[in-house]
PDB file of C-alpha atoms in Angstrom:
ATOM      1  CA  MET A  15       5.424  -6.571  -3.068  1.00 48.00           C
ATOM      2  CA  TYR A  16       4.650  -2.950  -2.790  1.00 52.00           C
ATOM      3  CA  THR A  17       7.994  -2.109  -5.043  1.00 51.00           C
ATOM      4  CA  VAL A  18       6.301  -4.705  -7.667  1.00 51.00           C
ATOM      5  CA  LEU A  19       3.011  -3.150  -7.617  1.00 56.00           C
ATOM      6  CA  ILE A  20       4.293   0.436  -7.771  1.00 58.00           C
ATOM      7  CA  VAL A  21       6.399  -0.421 -10.739  1.00 54.00           C
ATOM      8  CA  VAL A  22       3.383  -2.198 -12.283  1.00 57.00           C
ATOM      9  CA  LEU A  23       1.581   0.858 -11.910  1.00 58.00           C
ATOM     10  CA  VAL A  24       4.108   3.190 -13.437  1.00 57.00           C
ATOM     11  CA  ALA A  25       4.154   0.709 -16.294  1.00 57.00           C
ATOM     12  CA  VAL A  26       0.563   0.877 -16.816  1.00 56.00           C
ATOM     13  CA  HIS A  27       0.667   4.330 -16.668  1.00 54.00           C
ATOM     14  CA  PHE A  28       3.232   5.096 -19.221  1.00 52.00           C
ATOM     15  CA  CYS A  29       2.702   2.013 -21.761  1.00 53.00           C
ATOM     16  CA  PRO A  30      -0.813   1.301 -22.627  1.00 50.00           C
ATOM     17  CA  CYS A  31       0.069  -2.229 -23.836  1.00 49.00           C
ATOM     18  CA  ILE A  32       1.283  -3.794 -20.282  1.00 44.00           C
ATOM     19  CA  ALA A  33      -2.355  -4.832 -19.360  1.00 45.00           C
ATOM     20  CA  HIS A  34      -2.132  -8.218 -20.834  1.00 44.00           C
ATOM     21  CA  ILE A  35       1.227  -8.614 -19.526  1.00 46.00           C
ATOM     22  CA  THR A  36      -0.055  -8.439 -15.973  1.00 48.00           C
ATOM     23  CA  SER A  37      -2.759 -10.470 -16.703  1.00 47.00           C
ATOM     24  CA  ASP A  38      -0.564 -13.274 -17.960  1.00 46.00           C
ATOM     25  CA  PRO A  39       0.888 -14.952 -14.674  1.00 49.00           C
ATOM     26  CA  SER A  40       3.901 -16.556 -16.572  1.00 50.00           C
ATOM     27  CA  GLN A  41       5.339 -13.304 -17.341  1.00 48.00           C
ATOM     28  CA  LEU A  42       5.027 -11.816 -14.125  1.00 47.00           C
ATOM     29  CA  ARG A  43       8.246 -12.551 -11.919  1.00 47.00           C
ATOM     30  CA  THR A  44       8.942 -11.601  -8.296  1.00 44.00           C
ATOM     31  CA  GLY A  45      11.986  -9.444  -9.621  1.00 43.00           C
ATOM     32  CA  LYS A  46      11.643  -5.642  -9.475  1.00 39.00           C
ATOM     33  CA  TYR A  47      12.327  -5.029 -13.076  1.00 42.00           C
ATOM     34  CA  VAL A  48      11.291  -7.938 -15.078  1.00 46.00           C
ATOM     35  CA  ILE A  49       8.012  -6.429 -15.324  1.00 48.00           C
ATOM     36  CA  VAL A  50       9.441  -3.033 -16.749  1.00 48.00           C
ATOM     37  CA  GLU A  51      11.610  -5.073 -19.215  1.00 49.00           C
ATOM     38  CA  HIS A  52       8.439  -7.074 -20.558  1.00 50.00           C
ATOM     39  CA  ALA A  53       6.618  -3.863 -20.677  1.00 51.00           C
ATOM     40  CA  THR A  54       9.457  -1.965 -22.833  1.00 52.00           C
ATOM     41  CA  VAL A  55       9.834  -5.014 -25.300  1.00 53.00           C
ATOM     42  CA  ASN A  56       5.923  -5.349 -25.812  1.00 51.00           C
ATOM     43  CA  CYS A  57       5.384  -1.599 -26.150  1.00 54.00           C
ATOM     44  CA  LYS A  58       7.991  -1.624 -28.833  1.00 52.00           C
ATOM     45  CA  ARG A  59       6.289  -4.498 -30.560  1.00 51.00           C
ATOM     46  CA  TRP A  60       3.071  -2.985 -30.205  1.00 48.00           C
ATOM     47  CA  SER A  61       4.207   0.436 -31.591  1.00 48.00           C
ATOM     48  CA  THR A  62       6.085  -1.174 -34.685  1.00 47.00           C
ATOM     49  CA  THR A  63       2.449  -3.069 -34.977  1.00 46.00           C
ATOM     50  CA  CYS A  64       0.826   0.290 -35.198  1.00 44.00           C
ATOM     51  CA  LYS A  65       3.159   1.817 -37.534  1.00 44.00           C
ATOM     52  CA  SER A  66       2.819  -1.033 -39.924  1.00 45.00           C
ATOM     53  CA  SER A  67      -0.873  -1.293 -39.632  1.00 44.00           C
ATOM     54  CA  SER A  68      -0.974   2.550 -40.524  1.00 44.00           C
ATOM     55  CA  SER A  69       0.545   1.943 -43.800  1.00 46.00           C
ATOM     56  CA  ARG A  70      -2.120  -0.415 -44.879  1.00 45.00           C
ATOM     57  CA  SER A  71      -5.463   0.510 -46.202  1.00 43.00           C
ATOM     58  CA  SER A  72      -7.924   2.841 -44.707  1.00 44.00           C
ATOM     59  CA  SER A  73     -10.412  -0.071 -43.814  1.00 46.00           C
ATOM     60  CA  SER A  74      -7.681  -1.993 -42.060  1.00 45.00           C
ATOM     61  CA  SER A  75      -6.182   1.201 -40.621  1.00 44.00           C
ATOM     62  CA  SER A  76      -9.603   2.124 -39.222  1.00 46.00           C
ATOM     63  CA  ARG A  77     -10.072  -1.324 -37.633  1.00 46.00           C
ATOM     64  CA  SER A  78      -6.910  -1.097 -35.986  1.00 47.00           C
ATOM     65  CA  THR A  79      -7.326   2.299 -34.579  1.00 47.00           C
ATOM     66  CA  SER A  80     -10.667   1.297 -33.110  1.00 49.00           C
ATOM     67  CA  SER A  81      -9.175  -1.802 -31.780  1.00 50.00           C
ATOM     68  CA  SER A  82      -6.174   0.002 -30.255  1.00 51.00           C
ATOM     69  CA  SER A  83      -8.681   2.668 -28.914  1.00 53.00           C
ATOM     70  CA  SER A  84     -10.926  -0.106 -27.516  1.00 57.00           C
ATOM     71  CA  SER A  85      -7.683  -1.756 -26.031  1.00 60.00           C
ATOM     72  CA  SER A  86      -6.298   1.708 -24.717  1.00 63.00           C
ATOM     73  CA  SER A  87      -9.962   2.354 -23.131  1.00 70.00           C
ATOM     74  CA  SER A  88      -9.960  -0.909 -21.651  1.00 74.00           C
ATOM     75  CA  THR A  89      -6.324  -0.403 -19.952  1.00 77.00           C
ATOM     76  CA  ALA A  90      -7.435   3.118 -18.817  1.00 76.00           C
ATOM     77  CA  VAL A  91     -10.338   1.083 -17.013  1.00 79.00           C
ATOM     78  CA  VAL A  92      -7.910  -1.421 -15.525  1.00 82.00           C
ATOM     79  CA  GLU A  93      -5.424   1.375 -14.539  1.00 85.00           C
ATOM     80  CA  VAL A  94      -8.375   3.217 -12.866  1.00 84.00           C
ATOM     81  CA  VAL A  95      -9.302   0.155 -10.696  1.00 86.00           C
ATOM     82  CA  VAL A  96      -5.984  -0.777  -9.825  1.00 89.00           C
ATOM     83  CA  VAL A  97      -5.445   2.772  -8.714  1.00 89.00           C
ATOM     84  CA  VAL A  98      -8.659   2.609  -6.761  1.00 90.00           C
ATOM     85  CA  VAL A  99      -7.715  -0.560  -4.964  1.00 92.00           C
ATOM     86  CA  VAL A 100      -4.589   0.439  -4.108  1.00 92.00           C
ATOM     87  CA  VAL A 101      -5.497   3.561  -2.611  1.00 92.00           C
ATOM     88  CA  VAL A 102      -8.246   1.699  -0.655  1.00 93.00           C
ATOM     89  CA  VAL A 103      -5.645  -0.571   0.481  1.00 94.00           C
ATOM     90  CA  VAL A 104      -3.386   1.962   1.483  1.00 94.00           C
ATOM     91  CA  VAL A 105      -6.032   4.065   3.221  1.00 93.00           C
ATOM     92  CA  VAL A 106      -7.073   0.858   5.395  1.00 94.00           C
ATOM     93  CA  VAL A 107      -3.881   0.037   6.313  1.00 95.00           C
ATOM     94  CA  VAL A 108      -2.963   3.535   7.367  1.00 94.00           C
ATOM     95  CA  VAL A 109      -6.201   3.787   9.691  1.00 94.00           C
ATOM     96  CA  VAL A 110      -5.378   0.297  11.005  1.00 95.00           C
ATOM     97  CA  VAL A 111      -1.814   1.096  11.905  1.00 95.00           C
ATOM     98  CA  VAL A 112      -3.135   4.584  13.487  1.00 95.00           C
ATOM     99  CA  VAL A 113      -5.715   2.680  15.700  1.00 96.00           C
ATOM    100  CA  VAL A 114      -3.083   0.264  16.730  1.00 96.00           C
ATOM    101  CA  VAL A 115      -0.804   2.865  17.798  1.00 96.00           C
ATOM    102  CA  VAL A 116      -3.446   4.857  19.601  1.00 97.00           C
ATOM    103  CA  VAL A 117      -4.452   1.825  21.382  1.00 97.00           C
ATOM    104  CA  VAL A 118      -1.074   0.870  22.369  1.00 97.00           C
ATOM    105  CA  LEU A 119      -0.506   4.387  23.463  1.00 97.00           C
ATOM    106  CA  ILE A 120      -3.485   4.302  25.716  1.00 98.00           C
ATOM    107  CA  VAL A 121      -2.782   0.982  26.898  1.00 97.00           C
ATOM    108  CA  VAL A 122       0.901   2.177  27.805  1.00 98.00           C
ATOM    109  CA  VAL A 123      -0.242   5.778  29.639  1.00 98.00           C
ATOM    110  CA  VAL A 124      -3.059   3.408  31.717  1.00 98.00           C
ATOM    111  CA  VAL A 125      -0.007   1.086  32.670  1.00 98.00           C
ATOM    112  CA  VAL A 126       2.237   3.823  33.731  1.00 98.00           C
ATOM    113  CA  VAL A 127      -0.552   5.688  35.680  1.00 98.00           C
ATOM    114  CA  VAL A 128      -1.330   2.519  37.544  1.00 98.00           C
ATOM    115  CA  VAL A 129       2.281   2.086  38.447  1.00 98.00           C
ATOM    116  CA  VAL A 130       2.640   5.588  39.553  1.00 98.00           C
ATOM    117  CA  VAL A 131      -0.401   5.300  41.562  1.00 98.00           C
ATOM    118  CA  VAL A 132       0.690   1.869  43.378  1.00 98.00           C
ATOM    119  CA  VAL A 133       4.258   3.477  44.139  1.00 98.00           C
ATOM    120  CA  VAL A 134       2.824   6.590  45.595  1.00 97.00           C
ATOM    121  CA  VAL A 135       0.273   4.808  47.859  1.00 97.00           C
ATOM    122  CA  ALA A 136       2.873   2.165  48.741  1.00 97.00           C
ATOM    123  CA  ALA A 137       5.345   4.863  49.730  1.00 97.00           C
ATOM    124  CA  ALA A 138       2.484   6.665  51.558  1.00 96.00           C
ATOM    125  CA  VAL A 139       1.371   3.691  53.650  1.00 96.00           C
ATOM    126  CA  ALA A 140       5.395   3.046  54.266  1.00 94.00           C
ATOM    127  CA  VAL A 141       5.836   6.711  55.808  1.00 94.00           C
ATOM    128  CA  VAL A 142       2.599   6.497  57.743  1.00 92.00           C
ATOM    129  CA  VAL A 143       3.768   3.019  59.278  1.00 91.00           C
ATOM    130  CA  SER A 144       7.167   4.303  59.915  1.00 90.00           C
ATOM    131  CA  PHE A 145       5.986   7.596  61.578  1.00 88.00           C
ATOM    132  CA  LEU A 146       3.350   5.450  63.604  1.00 86.00           C
ATOM    133  CA  GLN A 147       6.176   2.934  64.876  1.00 86.00           C
ATOM    134  CA  GLN A 148       7.938   5.776  65.926  1.00 84.00           C
ATOM    135  CA  GLN A 149       5.522   7.462  68.021  1.00 77.00           C
ATOM    136  CA  GLN A 150       5.155   6.807  71.894  1.00 71.00           C
ATOM    137  CA  PRO A 151       1.538   6.153  73.210  1.00 69.00           C
ATOM    138  CA  TRP A 152       0.514   9.065  75.034  1.00 65.00           C
ATOM    139  CA  TRP A 153      -0.418   6.954  78.254  1.00 62.00           C
TER     140      TRP A 153
END
């Protein structure tokens, strides 16, 4: 899951036209490289479309520029949101793991201390009982 997420983040960062791919569930697959392949194909189509639209009249060119800039800005917003969500999830997971490790270590230390105390007390009682059994009454 993390590998696919990292691949999507890298693809979103390096190719602004990937946003509609990630929003289309039919194009998302569980493989690691399928998303990148789709991104590459669609980015080539996108750049070809942009090149062909730039050779048209200035009004259509300005319209395509404004639409591509709005698409780019929406992709940037999506990218920022995805990065923030990923960072928050990673921080929460790290904090939970650290808390669990600390709690487990505390429990282990308490158990070891209790076992050591029980063994020392049992040994001391055994020594005292053995010593008392060997003593003759003074009377």
